[in-house]
């Protein structure tokens, strides 16, 4: 429902970002708290690496929280029971970098950049999986409105890795509305 509401707000250009300085670990903790019941249901674990994470970032915390929840819940949905999801957060070239790796089937060659398109659902992964194909589109939209970018690829050892880059502070030339 949050993704549907966010997509409508984006479509009608009523998606103003509310920038403020926020504690990175607090945003991560809140995201993990929200997805923990989903992870428990599938007996999945998380490995979290925050040693190199910046203490604070100037972002719309509600929207970055939505990015994390979408990525974590997708990782859970497409990964097998008992698997592990790895979340690494650090800073690279004045950007907050969020790297999420799962143990799912990975991305098909046909998926490519399509996975970030609105309503796209990977045919090879979607059978029996709930969803409207909005989650990754919302992720990309939020990240790009922050002045960042997102990328995804299959891992050679199996699974997928998603990398999100968001500026650690709002740039002066950015539109306050994103």
mmCIF file of C-alpha atoms in Angstrom:
data_model
loop_
_atom_site.group_PDB
_atom_site.id
_atom_site.type_symbol
_atom_site.label_atom_id
_atom_site.label_comp_id
_atom_site.label_asym_id
_atom_site.label_seq_id
_atom_site.Cartn_x
_atom_site.Cartn_y
_atom_site.Cartn_z
ATOM 1 C CA UNK A 1 0.000 0.000 0.000
ATOM 2 C CA UNK A 2 2.874 2.372 0.819
ATOM 3 C CA UNK A 3 4.351 1.729 -2.633
ATOM 4 C CA UNK A 4 1.028 2.392 -4.335
ATOM 5 C CA UNK A 5 0.539 5.644 -2.420
ATOM 6 C CA UNK A 6 4.117 6.708 -3.126
ATOM 7 C CA UNK A 7 3.708 5.949 -6.841
ATOM 8 C CA UNK A 8 0.568 8.091 -7.029
ATOM 9 C CA UNK A 9 2.331 10.959 -5.223
ATOM 10 C CA UNK A 10 5.249 10.715 -7.650
ATOM 11 C CA UNK A 11 2.903 10.648 -10.636
ATOM 12 C CA UNK A 12 1.047 13.818 -9.592
ATOM 13 C CA UNK A 13 4.280 15.528 -8.504
ATOM 14 C CA UNK A 14 3.251 15.746 -4.846
ATOM 15 C CA UNK A 15 6.283 13.904 -3.587
ATOM 16 C CA UNK A 16 8.279 16.655 -1.909
ATOM 17 C CA UNK A 17 11.305 15.406 -0.027
ATOM 18 C CA UNK A 18 11.633 16.523 3.584
ATOM 19 C CA UNK A 19 15.366 16.782 4.146
ATOM 20 C CA UNK A 20 16.829 16.731 7.639
ATOM 21 C CA UNK A 21 19.936 15.306 9.285
ATOM 22 C CA UNK A 22 19.271 11.721 10.450
ATOM 23 C CA UNK A 23 21.211 9.002 12.241
ATOM 24 C CA UNK A 24 22.046 6.255 9.714
ATOM 25 C CA UNK A 25 21.963 3.455 12.278
ATOM 26 C CA UNK A 26 18.524 4.536 13.461
ATOM 27 C CA UNK A 27 17.135 4.341 9.912
ATOM 28 C CA UNK A 28 18.695 0.875 9.457
ATOM 29 C CA UNK A 29 17.357 -0.324 12.825
ATOM 30 C CA UNK A 30 13.855 0.875 11.980
ATOM 31 C CA UNK A 31 13.920 -0.882 8.598
ATOM 32 C CA UNK A 32 15.094 -4.125 10.205
ATOM 33 C CA UNK A 33 12.389 -3.864 12.859
ATOM 34 C CA UNK A 34 9.738 -3.518 10.155
ATOM 35 C CA UNK A 35 10.918 -6.527 8.089
ATOM 36 C CA UNK A 36 11.931 -8.796 10.971
ATOM 37 C CA UNK A 37 8.529 -10.610 11.058
ATOM 38 C CA UNK A 38 8.872 -11.458 7.343
ATOM 39 C CA UNK A 39 12.409 -12.733 7.881
ATOM 40 C CA UNK A 40 11.379 -14.809 10.907
ATOM 41 C CA UNK A 41 8.557 -16.405 8.952
ATOM 42 C CA UNK A 42 11.094 -17.768 6.441
ATOM 43 C CA UNK A 43 13.799 -18.457 9.065
ATOM 44 C CA UNK A 44 16.119 -16.006 7.304
ATOM 45 C CA UNK A 45 18.986 -14.180 8.944
ATOM 46 C CA UNK A 46 20.643 -10.851 8.254
ATOM 47 C CA UNK A 47 24.315 -10.010 8.353
ATOM 48 C CA UNK A 48 24.711 -6.274 8.922
ATOM 49 C CA UNK A 49 27.947 -4.340 8.359
ATOM 50 C CA UNK A 50 27.841 -0.713 9.528
ATOM 51 C CA UNK A 51 31.438 -0.148 10.679
ATOM 52 C CA UNK A 52 32.207 2.243 7.810
ATOM 53 C CA UNK A 53 28.775 3.909 7.727
ATOM 54 C CA UNK A 54 28.585 7.676 8.231
ATOM 55 C CA UNK A 55 26.973 8.686 11.511
ATOM 56 C CA UNK A 56 24.416 10.988 9.915
ATOM 57 C CA UNK A 57 23.087 11.867 6.469
ATOM 58 C CA UNK A 58 20.870 14.675 5.209
ATOM 59 C CA UNK A 59 17.972 12.828 3.568
ATOM 60 C CA UNK A 60 14.234 12.300 3.740
ATOM 61 C CA UNK A 61 14.427 9.514 6.336
ATOM 62 C CA UNK A 62 10.884 8.262 5.711
ATOM 63 C CA UNK A 63 11.694 7.743 2.032
ATOM 64 C CA UNK A 64 15.096 6.115 2.655
ATOM 65 C CA UNK A 65 13.371 3.838 5.160
ATOM 66 C CA UNK A 66 10.936 2.860 2.388
ATOM 67 C CA UNK A 67 13.879 2.095 0.078
ATOM 68 C CA UNK A 68 15.414 -0.205 2.684
ATOM 69 C CA UNK A 69 12.142 -1.947 3.520
ATOM 70 C CA UNK A 70 11.407 -2.540 -0.185
ATOM 71 C CA UNK A 71 14.864 -3.984 -0.828
ATOM 72 C CA UNK A 72 14.887 -6.148 2.309
ATOM 73 C CA UNK A 73 11.383 -7.498 1.738
ATOM 74 C CA UNK A 74 12.200 -8.285 -1.923
ATOM 75 C CA UNK A 75 15.356 -10.090 -0.833
ATOM 76 C CA UNK A 76 13.314 -12.117 1.616
ATOM 77 C CA UNK A 77 10.554 -12.850 -0.883
ATOM 78 C CA UNK A 78 12.888 -14.229 -3.549
ATOM 79 C CA UNK A 79 15.395 -15.985 -1.268
ATOM 80 C CA UNK A 80 14.869 -19.509 0.026
ATOM 81 C CA UNK A 81 13.926 -20.399 3.570
ATOM 82 C CA UNK A 82 16.855 -20.395 5.948
ATOM 83 C CA UNK A 83 18.992 -18.145 3.743
ATOM 84 C CA UNK A 84 20.967 -15.075 4.749
ATOM 85 C CA UNK A 85 20.632 -11.488 3.526
ATOM 86 C CA UNK A 86 23.665 -9.226 3.798
ATOM 87 C CA UNK A 87 23.312 -5.474 4.274
ATOM 88 C CA UNK A 88 26.420 -3.303 4.122
ATOM 89 C CA UNK A 89 26.279 0.465 4.621
ATOM 90 C CA UNK A 90 29.254 2.773 4.136
ATOM 91 C CA UNK A 91 30.265 6.036 2.482
ATOM 92 C CA UNK A 92 31.860 6.330 -0.960
ATOM 93 C CA UNK A 93 32.766 9.691 -2.556
ATOM 94 C CA UNK A 94 30.331 11.733 -0.422
ATOM 95 C CA UNK A 95 27.551 9.208 -1.000
ATOM 96 C CA UNK A 96 25.837 6.885 1.402
ATOM 97 C CA UNK A 97 26.215 3.436 -0.171
ATOM 98 C CA UNK A 98 23.757 0.694 0.725
ATOM 99 C CA UNK A 99 24.605 -2.779 -0.595
ATOM 100 C CA UNK A 100 22.090 -5.571 -0.166
ATOM 101 C CA UNK A 101 22.951 -9.110 -1.267
ATOM 102 C CA UNK A 102 20.569 -12.056 -1.189
ATOM 103 C CA UNK A 103 20.707 -15.779 -1.942
ATOM 104 C CA UNK A 104 17.772 -15.888 -4.341
ATOM 105 C CA UNK A 105 17.835 -17.037 -7.962
ATOM 106 C CA UNK A 106 19.507 -13.864 -9.238
ATOM 107 C CA UNK A 107 18.340 -11.734 -12.125
ATOM 108 C CA UNK A 108 17.578 -13.170 -15.525
ATOM 109 C CA UNK A 109 19.248 -11.757 -18.626
ATOM 110 C CA UNK A 110 15.857 -10.520 -19.797
ATOM 111 C CA UNK A 111 15.304 -8.518 -16.606
ATOM 112 C CA UNK A 112 18.249 -6.087 -16.807
ATOM 113 C CA UNK A 113 17.185 -2.506 -16.170
ATOM 114 C CA UNK A 114 13.539 -3.577 -16.602
ATOM 115 C CA UNK A 115 13.309 -4.531 -12.935
ATOM 116 C CA UNK A 116 13.200 -0.817 -12.071
ATOM 117 C CA UNK A 117 10.303 -0.108 -14.447
ATOM 118 C CA UNK A 118 6.834 0.541 -13.075
ATOM 119 C CA UNK A 119 4.657 -2.615 -12.895
ATOM 120 C CA UNK A 120 7.460 -4.844 -14.172
ATOM 121 C CA UNK A 121 7.558 -8.293 -12.615
ATOM 122 C CA UNK A 122 10.304 -10.667 -13.673
ATOM 123 C CA UNK A 123 8.485 -13.522 -15.444
ATOM 124 C CA UNK A 124 10.896 -16.137 -14.144
ATOM 125 C CA UNK A 125 10.505 -14.971 -10.537
ATOM 126 C CA UNK A 126 6.881 -13.879 -10.305
ATOM 127 C CA UNK A 127 5.000 -17.170 -10.342
ATOM 128 C CA UNK A 128 3.155 -17.418 -7.050
ATOM 129 C CA UNK A 129 4.741 -14.238 -5.673
ATOM 130 C CA UNK A 130 2.509 -11.414 -4.458
ATOM 131 C CA UNK A 131 3.209 -7.887 -5.601
ATOM 132 C CA UNK A 132 2.314 -5.252 -8.166
ATOM 133 C CA UNK A 133 5.739 -4.534 -9.618
ATOM 134 C CA UNK A 134 6.018 -1.157 -7.891
ATOM 135 C CA UNK A 135 8.627 -1.775 -5.190
ATOM 136 C CA UNK A 136 11.810 -1.396 -7.224
ATOM 137 C CA UNK A 137 10.324 1.427 -9.299
ATOM 138 C CA UNK A 138 9.612 3.290 -6.052
ATOM 139 C CA UNK A 139 13.164 2.527 -4.858
ATOM 140 C CA UNK A 140 14.661 4.010 -8.022
ATOM 141 C CA UNK A 141 12.329 7.026 -7.944
ATOM 142 C CA UNK A 142 13.151 7.891 -4.333
ATOM 143 C CA UNK A 143 16.882 7.421 -4.830
ATOM 144 C CA UNK A 144 16.951 9.515 -8.014
ATOM 145 C CA UNK A 145 14.929 12.306 -6.365
ATOM 146 C CA UNK A 146 17.674 12.399 -3.716
ATOM 147 C CA UNK A 147 20.245 12.872 -6.492
ATOM 148 C CA UNK A 148 21.482 9.284 -6.337
ATOM 149 C CA UNK A 149 21.266 6.096 -8.356
ATOM 150 C CA UNK A 150 20.602 2.387 -7.904
ATOM 151 C CA UNK A 151 22.022 -0.640 -9.680
ATOM 152 C CA UNK A 152 21.382 -4.381 -9.563
ATOM 153 C CA UNK A 153 23.110 -7.474 -10.835
ATOM 154 C CA UNK A 154 23.310 -11.199 -10.311
ATOM 155 C CA UNK A 155 26.165 -12.498 -8.193
ATOM 156 C CA UNK A 156 28.474 -15.172 -9.646
ATOM 157 C CA UNK A 157 27.917 -17.322 -6.546
ATOM 158 C CA UNK A 158 24.127 -16.951 -6.897
ATOM 159 C CA UNK A 159 21.628 -14.391 -5.731
ATOM 160 C CA UNK A 160 21.352 -10.705 -6.477
ATOM 161 C CA UNK A 161 23.108 -7.618 -5.231
ATOM 162 C CA UNK A 162 21.518 -4.172 -5.155
ATOM 163 C CA UNK A 163 23.610 -1.042 -4.668
ATOM 164 C CA UNK A 164 22.047 2.264 -3.704
ATOM 165 C CA UNK A 165 24.013 5.524 -3.729
ATOM 166 C CA UNK A 166 22.518 8.644 -2.115
ATOM 167 C CA UNK A 167 24.400 11.907 -1.447
ATOM 168 C CA UNK A 168 25.255 12.212 2.260
ATOM 169 C CA UNK A 169 24.007 15.776 2.212
ATOM 170 C CA UNK A 170 21.601 17.722 0.118
ATOM 171 C CA UNK A 171 23.247 19.542 -2.725
ATOM 172 C CA UNK A 172 22.532 23.283 -3.022
ATOM 173 C CA UNK A 173 21.430 23.050 -6.644
ATOM 174 C CA UNK A 174 18.839 20.339 -6.020
ATOM 175 C CA UNK A 175 15.154 21.086 -6.272
ATOM 176 C CA UNK A 176 13.673 20.891 -2.752
ATOM 177 C CA UNK A 177 10.846 18.795 -4.163
ATOM 178 C CA UNK A 178 13.191 16.246 -5.660
#
